[in-house]
Coordinates of C-alpha atoms and ligand atoms in Angstrom, one line a residue:
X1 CA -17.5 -4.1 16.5
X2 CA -14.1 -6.1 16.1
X3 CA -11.4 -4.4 16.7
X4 CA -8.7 -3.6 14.1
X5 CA -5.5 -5.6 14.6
X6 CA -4.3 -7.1 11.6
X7 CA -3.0 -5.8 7.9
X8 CA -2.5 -7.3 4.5
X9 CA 0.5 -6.1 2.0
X10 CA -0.4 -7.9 -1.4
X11 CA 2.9 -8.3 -3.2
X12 CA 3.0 -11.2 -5.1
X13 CA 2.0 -9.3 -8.8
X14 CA 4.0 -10.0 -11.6
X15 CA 5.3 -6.5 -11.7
X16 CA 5.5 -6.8 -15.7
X17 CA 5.6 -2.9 -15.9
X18 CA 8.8 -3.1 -14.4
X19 CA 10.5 -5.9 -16.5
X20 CA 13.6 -7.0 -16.5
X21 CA 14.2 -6.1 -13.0
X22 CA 11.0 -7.8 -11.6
X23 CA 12.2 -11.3 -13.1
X24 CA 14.5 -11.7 -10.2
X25 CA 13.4 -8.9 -7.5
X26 CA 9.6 -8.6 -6.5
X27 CA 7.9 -5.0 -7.2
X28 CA 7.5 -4.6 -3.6
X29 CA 11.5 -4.9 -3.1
X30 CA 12.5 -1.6 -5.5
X31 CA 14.2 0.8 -3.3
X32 CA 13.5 4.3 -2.8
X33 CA 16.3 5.8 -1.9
X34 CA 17.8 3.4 0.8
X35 CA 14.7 1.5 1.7
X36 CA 12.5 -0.7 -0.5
X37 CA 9.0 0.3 -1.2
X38 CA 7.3 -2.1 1.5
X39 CA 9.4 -1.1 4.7
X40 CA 7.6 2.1 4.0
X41 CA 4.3 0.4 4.0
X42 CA 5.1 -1.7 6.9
X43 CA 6.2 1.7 8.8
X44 CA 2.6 3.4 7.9
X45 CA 1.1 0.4 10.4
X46 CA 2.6 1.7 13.3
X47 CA 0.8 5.0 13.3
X48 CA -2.3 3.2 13.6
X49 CA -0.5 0.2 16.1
X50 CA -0.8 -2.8 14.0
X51 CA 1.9 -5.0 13.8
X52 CA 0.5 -8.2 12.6
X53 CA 1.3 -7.6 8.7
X54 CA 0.8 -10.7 6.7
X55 CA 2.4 -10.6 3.5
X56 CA 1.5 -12.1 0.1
X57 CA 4.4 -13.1 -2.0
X58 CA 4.8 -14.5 -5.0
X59 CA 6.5 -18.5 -5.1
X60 CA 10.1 -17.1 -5.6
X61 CA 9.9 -14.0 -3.4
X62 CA 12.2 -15.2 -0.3
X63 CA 13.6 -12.4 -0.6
X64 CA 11.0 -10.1 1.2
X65 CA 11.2 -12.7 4.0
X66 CA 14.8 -12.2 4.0
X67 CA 14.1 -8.8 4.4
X68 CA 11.9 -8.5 7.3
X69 CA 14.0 -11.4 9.1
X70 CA 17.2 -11.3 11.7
X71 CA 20.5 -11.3 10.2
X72 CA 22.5 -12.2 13.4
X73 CA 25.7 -12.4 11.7
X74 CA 25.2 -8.4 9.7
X75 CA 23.8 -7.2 13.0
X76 CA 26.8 -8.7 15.4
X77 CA 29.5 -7.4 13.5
X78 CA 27.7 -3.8 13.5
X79 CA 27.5 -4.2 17.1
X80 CA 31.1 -5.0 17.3
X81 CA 32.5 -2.1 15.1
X82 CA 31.0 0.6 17.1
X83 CA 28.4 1.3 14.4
X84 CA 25.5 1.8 16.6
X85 CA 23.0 3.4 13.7
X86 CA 23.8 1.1 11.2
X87 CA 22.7 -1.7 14.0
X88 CA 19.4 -0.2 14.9
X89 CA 18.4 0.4 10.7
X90 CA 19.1 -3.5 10.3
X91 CA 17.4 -4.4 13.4
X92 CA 14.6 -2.1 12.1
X93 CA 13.2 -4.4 9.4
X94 CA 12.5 -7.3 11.9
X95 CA 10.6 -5.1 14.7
X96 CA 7.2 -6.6 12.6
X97 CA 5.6 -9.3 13.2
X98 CA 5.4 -10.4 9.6
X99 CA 3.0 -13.8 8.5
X100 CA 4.2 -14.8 4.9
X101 CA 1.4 -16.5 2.6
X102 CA 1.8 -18.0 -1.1
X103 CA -0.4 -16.6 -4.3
X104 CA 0.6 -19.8 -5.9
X105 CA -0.6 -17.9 -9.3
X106 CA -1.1 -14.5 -10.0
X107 CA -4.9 -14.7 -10.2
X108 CA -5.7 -10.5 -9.1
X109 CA -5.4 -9.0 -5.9
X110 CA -8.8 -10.2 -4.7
X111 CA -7.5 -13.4 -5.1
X112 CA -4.3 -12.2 -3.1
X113 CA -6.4 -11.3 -0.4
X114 CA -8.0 -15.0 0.0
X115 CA -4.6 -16.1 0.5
X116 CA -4.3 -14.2 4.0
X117 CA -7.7 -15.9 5.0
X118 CA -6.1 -18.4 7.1
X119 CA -4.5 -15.5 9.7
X120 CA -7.7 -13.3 8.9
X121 CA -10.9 -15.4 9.7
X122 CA -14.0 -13.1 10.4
X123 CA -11.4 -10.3 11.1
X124 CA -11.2 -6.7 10.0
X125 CA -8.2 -6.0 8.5
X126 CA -6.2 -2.6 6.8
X127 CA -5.3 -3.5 3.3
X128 CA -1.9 -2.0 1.9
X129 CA -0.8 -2.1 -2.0
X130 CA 2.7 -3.0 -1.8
X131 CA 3.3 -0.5 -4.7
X132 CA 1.9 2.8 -3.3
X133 CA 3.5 5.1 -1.1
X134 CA 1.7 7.1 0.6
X135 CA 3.5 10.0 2.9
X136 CA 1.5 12.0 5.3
X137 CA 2.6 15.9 4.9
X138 CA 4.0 17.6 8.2
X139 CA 1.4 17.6 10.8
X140 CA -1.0 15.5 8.9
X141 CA -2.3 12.5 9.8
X142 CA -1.4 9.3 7.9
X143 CA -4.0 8.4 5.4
X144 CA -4.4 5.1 7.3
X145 CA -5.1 6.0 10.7
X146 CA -8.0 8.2 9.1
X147 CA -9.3 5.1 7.9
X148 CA -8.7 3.3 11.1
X149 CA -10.1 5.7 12.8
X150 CA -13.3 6.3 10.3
X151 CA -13.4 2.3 10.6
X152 CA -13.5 2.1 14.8
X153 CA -16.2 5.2 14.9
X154 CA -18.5 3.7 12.6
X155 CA -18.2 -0.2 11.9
X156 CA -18.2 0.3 8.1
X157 CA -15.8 -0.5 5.5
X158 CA -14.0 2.8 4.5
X159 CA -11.8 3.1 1.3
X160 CA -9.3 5.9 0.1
X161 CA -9.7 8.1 -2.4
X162 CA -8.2 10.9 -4.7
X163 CA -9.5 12.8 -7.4
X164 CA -8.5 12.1 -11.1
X165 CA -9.1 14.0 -14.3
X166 CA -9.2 13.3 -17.9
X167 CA -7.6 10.1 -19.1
X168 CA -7.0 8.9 -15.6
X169 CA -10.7 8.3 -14.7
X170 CA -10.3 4.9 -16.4
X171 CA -7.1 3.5 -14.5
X172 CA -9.0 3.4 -11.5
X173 CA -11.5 1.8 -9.5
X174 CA -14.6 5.1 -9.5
X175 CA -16.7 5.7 -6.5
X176 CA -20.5 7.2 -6.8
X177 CA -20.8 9.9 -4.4
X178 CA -24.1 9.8 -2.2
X179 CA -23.3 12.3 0.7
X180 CA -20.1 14.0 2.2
X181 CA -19.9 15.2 5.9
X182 CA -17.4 16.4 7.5
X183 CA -14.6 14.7 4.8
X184 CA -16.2 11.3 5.1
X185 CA -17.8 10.0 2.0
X186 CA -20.8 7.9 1.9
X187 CA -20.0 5.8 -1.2
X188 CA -23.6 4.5 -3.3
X189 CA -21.7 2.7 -6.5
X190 CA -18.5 1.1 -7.6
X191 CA -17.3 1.1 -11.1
X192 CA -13.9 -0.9 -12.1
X193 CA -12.1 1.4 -14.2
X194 CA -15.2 2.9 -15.9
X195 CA -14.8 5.2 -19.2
X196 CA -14.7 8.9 -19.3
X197 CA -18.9 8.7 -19.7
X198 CA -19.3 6.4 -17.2
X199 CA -17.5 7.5 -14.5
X200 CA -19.6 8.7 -11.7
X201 CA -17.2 10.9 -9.5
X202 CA -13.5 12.1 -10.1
X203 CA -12.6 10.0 -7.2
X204 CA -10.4 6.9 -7.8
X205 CA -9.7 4.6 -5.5
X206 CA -6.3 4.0 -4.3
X207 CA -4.2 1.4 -2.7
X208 CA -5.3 1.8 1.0
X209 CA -8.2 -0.1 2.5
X210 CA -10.0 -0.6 6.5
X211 CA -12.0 -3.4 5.4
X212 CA -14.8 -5.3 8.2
X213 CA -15.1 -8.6 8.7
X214 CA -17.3 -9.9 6.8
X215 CA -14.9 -9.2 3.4
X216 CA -13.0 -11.9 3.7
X217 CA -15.9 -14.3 3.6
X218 CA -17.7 -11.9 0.6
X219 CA -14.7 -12.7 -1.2
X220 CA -15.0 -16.7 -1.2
X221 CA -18.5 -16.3 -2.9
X222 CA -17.7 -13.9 -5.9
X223 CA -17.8 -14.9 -9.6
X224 CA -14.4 -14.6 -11.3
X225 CA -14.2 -12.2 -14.3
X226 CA -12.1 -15.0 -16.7
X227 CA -9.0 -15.9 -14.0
X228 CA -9.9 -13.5 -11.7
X229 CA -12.0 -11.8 -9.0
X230 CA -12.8 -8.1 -8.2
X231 CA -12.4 -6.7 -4.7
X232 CA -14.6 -3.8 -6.7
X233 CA -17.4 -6.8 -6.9
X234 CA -16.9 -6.5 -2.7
X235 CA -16.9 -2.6 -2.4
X236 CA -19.8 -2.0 -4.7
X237 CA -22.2 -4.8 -3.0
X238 CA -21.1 -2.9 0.6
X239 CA -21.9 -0.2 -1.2
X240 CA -25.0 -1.0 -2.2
X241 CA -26.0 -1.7 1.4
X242 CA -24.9 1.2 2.9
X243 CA -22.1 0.0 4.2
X244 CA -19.0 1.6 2.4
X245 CA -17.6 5.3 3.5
X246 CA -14.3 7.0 2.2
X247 CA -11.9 9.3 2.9
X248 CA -10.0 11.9 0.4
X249 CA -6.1 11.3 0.7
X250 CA -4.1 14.4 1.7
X251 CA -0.6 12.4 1.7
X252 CA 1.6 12.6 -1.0
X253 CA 1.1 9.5 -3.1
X254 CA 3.6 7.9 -5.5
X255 CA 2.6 4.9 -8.0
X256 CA 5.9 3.2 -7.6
X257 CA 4.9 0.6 -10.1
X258 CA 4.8 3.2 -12.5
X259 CA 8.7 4.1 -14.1
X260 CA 7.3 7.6 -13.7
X261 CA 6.0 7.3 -10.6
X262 CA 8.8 5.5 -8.9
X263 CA 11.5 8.7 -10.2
X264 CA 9.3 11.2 -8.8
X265 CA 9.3 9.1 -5.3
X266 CA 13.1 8.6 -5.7
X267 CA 13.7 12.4 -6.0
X268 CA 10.9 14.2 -4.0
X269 CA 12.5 11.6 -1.0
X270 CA 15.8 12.6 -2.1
X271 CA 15.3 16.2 -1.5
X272 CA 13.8 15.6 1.5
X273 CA 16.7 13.3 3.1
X274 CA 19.1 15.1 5.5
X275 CA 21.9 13.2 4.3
X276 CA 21.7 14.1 0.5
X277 CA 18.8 16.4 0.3
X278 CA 21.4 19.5 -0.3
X279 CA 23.3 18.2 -2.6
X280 CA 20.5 17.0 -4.3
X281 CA 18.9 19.9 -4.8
X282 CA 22.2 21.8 -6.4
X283 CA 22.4 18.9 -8.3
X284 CA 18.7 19.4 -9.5
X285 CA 19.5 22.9 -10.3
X286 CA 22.5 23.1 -12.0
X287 CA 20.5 19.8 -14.3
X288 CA 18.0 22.1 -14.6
X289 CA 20.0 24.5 -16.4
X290 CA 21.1 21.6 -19.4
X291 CA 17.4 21.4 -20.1
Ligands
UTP301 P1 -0.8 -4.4 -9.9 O1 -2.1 -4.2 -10.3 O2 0.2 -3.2 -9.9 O3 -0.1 -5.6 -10.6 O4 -0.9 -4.9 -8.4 P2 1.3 -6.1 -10.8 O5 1.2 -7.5 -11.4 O6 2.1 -6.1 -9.5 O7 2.1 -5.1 -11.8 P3 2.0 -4.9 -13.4 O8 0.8 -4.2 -13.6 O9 2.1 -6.3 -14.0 O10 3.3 -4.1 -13.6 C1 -1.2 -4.1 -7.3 C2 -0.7 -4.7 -6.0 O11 -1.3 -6.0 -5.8 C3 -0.4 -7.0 -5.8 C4 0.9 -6.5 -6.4 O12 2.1 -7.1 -5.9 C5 0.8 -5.0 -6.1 O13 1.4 -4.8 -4.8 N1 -0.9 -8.2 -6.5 C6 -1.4 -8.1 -7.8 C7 -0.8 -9.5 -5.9 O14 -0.3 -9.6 -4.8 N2 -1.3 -10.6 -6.6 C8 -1.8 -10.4 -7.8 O15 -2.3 -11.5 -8.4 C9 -1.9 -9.2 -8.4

């Protein structure tokens, strides 16, 4: 079995449930609190030691190269004023090594994927939406060194999950259950965002993917659904064959593409942060008062 060594972070959607900001600033670039949504990604990889991250960005997104480069000039002068922390949170960002491919149009995150091909080959790879957050509680392990670790004990693909009810069965991927041992899921079926009827399980799959090396070349053959292809097409054929596990989240998970989503991240990081989690819970309190 290959060993797991590289990640993807698509992030070249057009973020449209964000407009106006995402005309100028990709998705993936929103902050929460002082740090924008894919640092936080990018720092998930190092609990399972990958740092070859190869990013997919939109045409105009220089930005997240920016980013994730050196700024010699920002970092010097933070040397040179004594401001030793600062130095280290700048230098931060570049500790990565980060590949940057082009989704010359914004043909589905399948088609994303087949951007990375070049750096990926036969290669397994983790796959990380760049607009989910995912943060392990205390003493938990992150969500994706389970699958990394589900991944390296068994060869298989292995997806994440979390279970959904009422309307939001049908804004996710679905997984058929076939057997569960030991919290890992053998998965039988794949349904893209079935309705309420057809569902098969209340588990929806979320952003965070170990996927084996023989995705990448399942992608190239798939037949496009109008403009686009379906990494679902992928999961449910491995499925099919036996070849697909999962894993139930137990991280707290924030839809940061969502407004609702993104100012429950924003505040439940808030009240965690030593530097403004006090005052932000008075804050919170006294609000809660006015309501
Ligand atoms: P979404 O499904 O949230 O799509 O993508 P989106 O276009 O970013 O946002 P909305 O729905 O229009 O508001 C999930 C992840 O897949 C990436 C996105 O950047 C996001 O991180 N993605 C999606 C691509 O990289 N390319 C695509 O063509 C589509």
């Amino acid at each position: 079995m290959q060993k797991l060594k590289k990640a993807i972070i698509p992030a070249a959607g057009l973020g449209t449930r964000f407009l106006p900001i995402t005309k100028a600033v990709p998705k993936p670039m929103l902050s929460v609190l002082d740090k924008p949504t894919i640092q936080y990604i990018a720092e998930e990889l190092i609990s399972v030691g990958i740092e070859e991250i190869i990013i997919v960005v939109s045409p105009d997104s220089g930005v997240i190269e920016k980013h994730f480069g050196e700024c010699e000039a920002l970092e010097q002068r933070l040397l040179l004023d004594g401001k030793q922390k600062l130095y280290e949170i700048a230098k931060n960002t570049h500790r990565f090594s980060v590949k940057f491919v082009v989704q010359h149009e914004a043909n589905g995150l399948a088609g994303a994927i087949l951007c990375a091909e070049p750096y990926i080959k036969d290669e397994p790879f983790a796959l990380l939406l760049g607009d989910e957050l995912l943060v392990a509680k205390e003493g938990d392990k992150p969500c994706i060194k389970t699958l990394a670790e589900i991944y390296e004990s068994t060869g298989n693909s292995v997806i994440a999950t979390m279970e959904v009810f009422g309307d939001d069965v049908s804004k996710y991927g679905n997984i058929g259950i076939e057997s569960e041992i030991d919290g890992v899921i053998k998965v039988n079926a794949i349904l893209e965002k079935p309705s309420l009827n057809e569902a098969l399980s209340n588990n929806a799959i979320i952003g965070r993917y170990v996927l084996s090396g023989e995705v990448m070349g399942m992608l190239k053959t798939l037949k496009p659904h109008g403009s686009e292809i379906y990494l679902t097409d992928v999961l449910d054929k491995l499925s099919k064959d036996g070849k697909l596990l999962a894993s139930t989240i137990t991280d707290d998970r924030y839809d940061v593409g969502d407004k609702f989503g993104y100012i429950k991240a924003n505040v439940e990081m808030a009240l965690k942060s030593q530097e403004i989690g006090q005052d932000t819970k008075e804050y919170i309190k006294e609000l809660a008062k006015t309501l």
